[in-house]
mmCIF file of C-alpha atoms in Angstrom:
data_model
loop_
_atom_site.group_PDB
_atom_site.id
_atom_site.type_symbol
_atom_site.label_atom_id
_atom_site.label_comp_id
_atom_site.label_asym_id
_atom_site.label_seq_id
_atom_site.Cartn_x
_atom_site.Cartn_y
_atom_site.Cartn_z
ATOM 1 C CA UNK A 1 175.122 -18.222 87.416
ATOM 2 C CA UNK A 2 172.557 -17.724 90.266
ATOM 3 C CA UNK A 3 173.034 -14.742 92.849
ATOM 4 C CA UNK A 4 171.119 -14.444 95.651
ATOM 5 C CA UNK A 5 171.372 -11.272 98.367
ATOM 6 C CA UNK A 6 170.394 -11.114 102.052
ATOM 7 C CA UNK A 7 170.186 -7.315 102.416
ATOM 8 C CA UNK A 8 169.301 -6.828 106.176
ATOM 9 C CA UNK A 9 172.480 -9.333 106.642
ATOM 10 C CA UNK A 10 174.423 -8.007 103.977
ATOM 11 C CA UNK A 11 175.408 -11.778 102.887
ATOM 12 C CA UNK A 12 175.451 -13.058 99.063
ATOM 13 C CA UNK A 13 175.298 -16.716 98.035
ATOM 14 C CA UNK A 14 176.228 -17.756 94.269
ATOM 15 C CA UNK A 15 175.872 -20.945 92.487
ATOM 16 C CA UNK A 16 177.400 -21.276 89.106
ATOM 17 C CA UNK A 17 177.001 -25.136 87.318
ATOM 18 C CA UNK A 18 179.685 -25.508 84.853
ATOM 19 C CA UNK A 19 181.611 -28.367 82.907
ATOM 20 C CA UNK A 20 185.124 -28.763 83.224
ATOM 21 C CA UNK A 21 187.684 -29.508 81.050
ATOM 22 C CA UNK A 22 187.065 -33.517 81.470
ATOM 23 C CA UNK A 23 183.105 -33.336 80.492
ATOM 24 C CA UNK A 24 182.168 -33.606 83.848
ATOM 25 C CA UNK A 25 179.944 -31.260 85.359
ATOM 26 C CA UNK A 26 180.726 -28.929 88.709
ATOM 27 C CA UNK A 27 178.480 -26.973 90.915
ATOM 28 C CA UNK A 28 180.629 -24.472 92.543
ATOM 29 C CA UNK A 29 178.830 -22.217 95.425
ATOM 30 C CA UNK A 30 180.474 -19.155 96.474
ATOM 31 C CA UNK A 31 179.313 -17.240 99.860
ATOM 32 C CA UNK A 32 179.912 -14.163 101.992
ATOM 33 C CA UNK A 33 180.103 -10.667 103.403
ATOM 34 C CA UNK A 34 178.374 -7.994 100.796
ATOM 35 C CA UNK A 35 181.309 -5.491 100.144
ATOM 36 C CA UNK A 36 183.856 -7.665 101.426
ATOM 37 C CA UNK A 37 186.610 -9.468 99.762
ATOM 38 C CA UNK A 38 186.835 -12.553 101.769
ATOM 39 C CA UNK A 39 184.447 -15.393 100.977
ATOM 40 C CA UNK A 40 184.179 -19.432 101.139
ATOM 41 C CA UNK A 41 183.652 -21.373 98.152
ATOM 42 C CA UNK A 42 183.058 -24.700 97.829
ATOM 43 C CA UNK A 43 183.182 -27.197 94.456
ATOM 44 C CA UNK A 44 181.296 -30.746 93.981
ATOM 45 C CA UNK A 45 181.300 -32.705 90.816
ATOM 46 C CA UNK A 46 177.753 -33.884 90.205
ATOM 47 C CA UNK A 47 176.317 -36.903 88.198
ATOM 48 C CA UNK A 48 174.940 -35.020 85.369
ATOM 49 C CA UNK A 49 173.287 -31.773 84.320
ATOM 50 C CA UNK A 50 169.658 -33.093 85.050
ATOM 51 C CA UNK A 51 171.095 -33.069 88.834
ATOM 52 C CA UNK A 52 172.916 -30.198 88.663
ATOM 53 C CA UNK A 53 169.812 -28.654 87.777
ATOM 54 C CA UNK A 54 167.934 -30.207 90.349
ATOM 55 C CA UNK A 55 170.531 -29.403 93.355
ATOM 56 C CA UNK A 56 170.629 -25.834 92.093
ATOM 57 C CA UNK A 57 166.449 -25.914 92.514
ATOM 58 C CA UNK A 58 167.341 -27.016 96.028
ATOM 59 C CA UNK A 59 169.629 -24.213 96.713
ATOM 60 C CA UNK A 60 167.854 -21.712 95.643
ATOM 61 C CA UNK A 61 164.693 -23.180 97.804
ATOM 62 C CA UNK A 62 166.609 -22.823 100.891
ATOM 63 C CA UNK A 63 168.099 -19.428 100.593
ATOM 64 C CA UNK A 64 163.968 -18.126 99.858
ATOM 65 C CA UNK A 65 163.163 -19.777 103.144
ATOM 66 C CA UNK A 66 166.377 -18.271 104.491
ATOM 67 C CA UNK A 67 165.591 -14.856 103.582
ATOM 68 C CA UNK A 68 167.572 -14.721 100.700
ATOM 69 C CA UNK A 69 166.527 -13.099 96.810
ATOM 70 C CA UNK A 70 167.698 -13.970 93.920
ATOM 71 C CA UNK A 71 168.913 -10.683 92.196
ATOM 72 C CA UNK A 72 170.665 -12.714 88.927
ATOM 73 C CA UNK A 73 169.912 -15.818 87.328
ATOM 74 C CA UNK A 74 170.861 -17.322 83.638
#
């Protein structure tokens, strides 16, 4: 899982890249309000973990440029 914290916006972004019960592999994103319990989240099955890995480098590209820093990652 992947956590990343806007503190002067207090907005989080996660990004967790899992496999299912089928084998296949998911990149869920979760977003919102710091200290709120409402939140989006969004799922999309990718091709395989090699571009999991690679759309959770993208991710984590744009929230740096977006102000965002990563505060957990495994």
């Amino acid at each position: 899982m992947y956590r990343w914290i806007h503190q002067e916006k207090a907005r989080y972004y996660q990004a967790h890249l899992i496999r299912n019960l089928f084998g296949d592999w998911t990149l869920i994103t979760v977003w919102g309000s710091l200290g709120s319990h409402c939140g989006r989240m969004y799922s999309a099955g990718v091709q395989s973990y090699e571009a999991g890995l690679a759309r959770l480098e993208a991710i984590s590209k744009r929230r740096r440029q977006r102000g965002y820093l990563l505060v957990d990652g495994s």
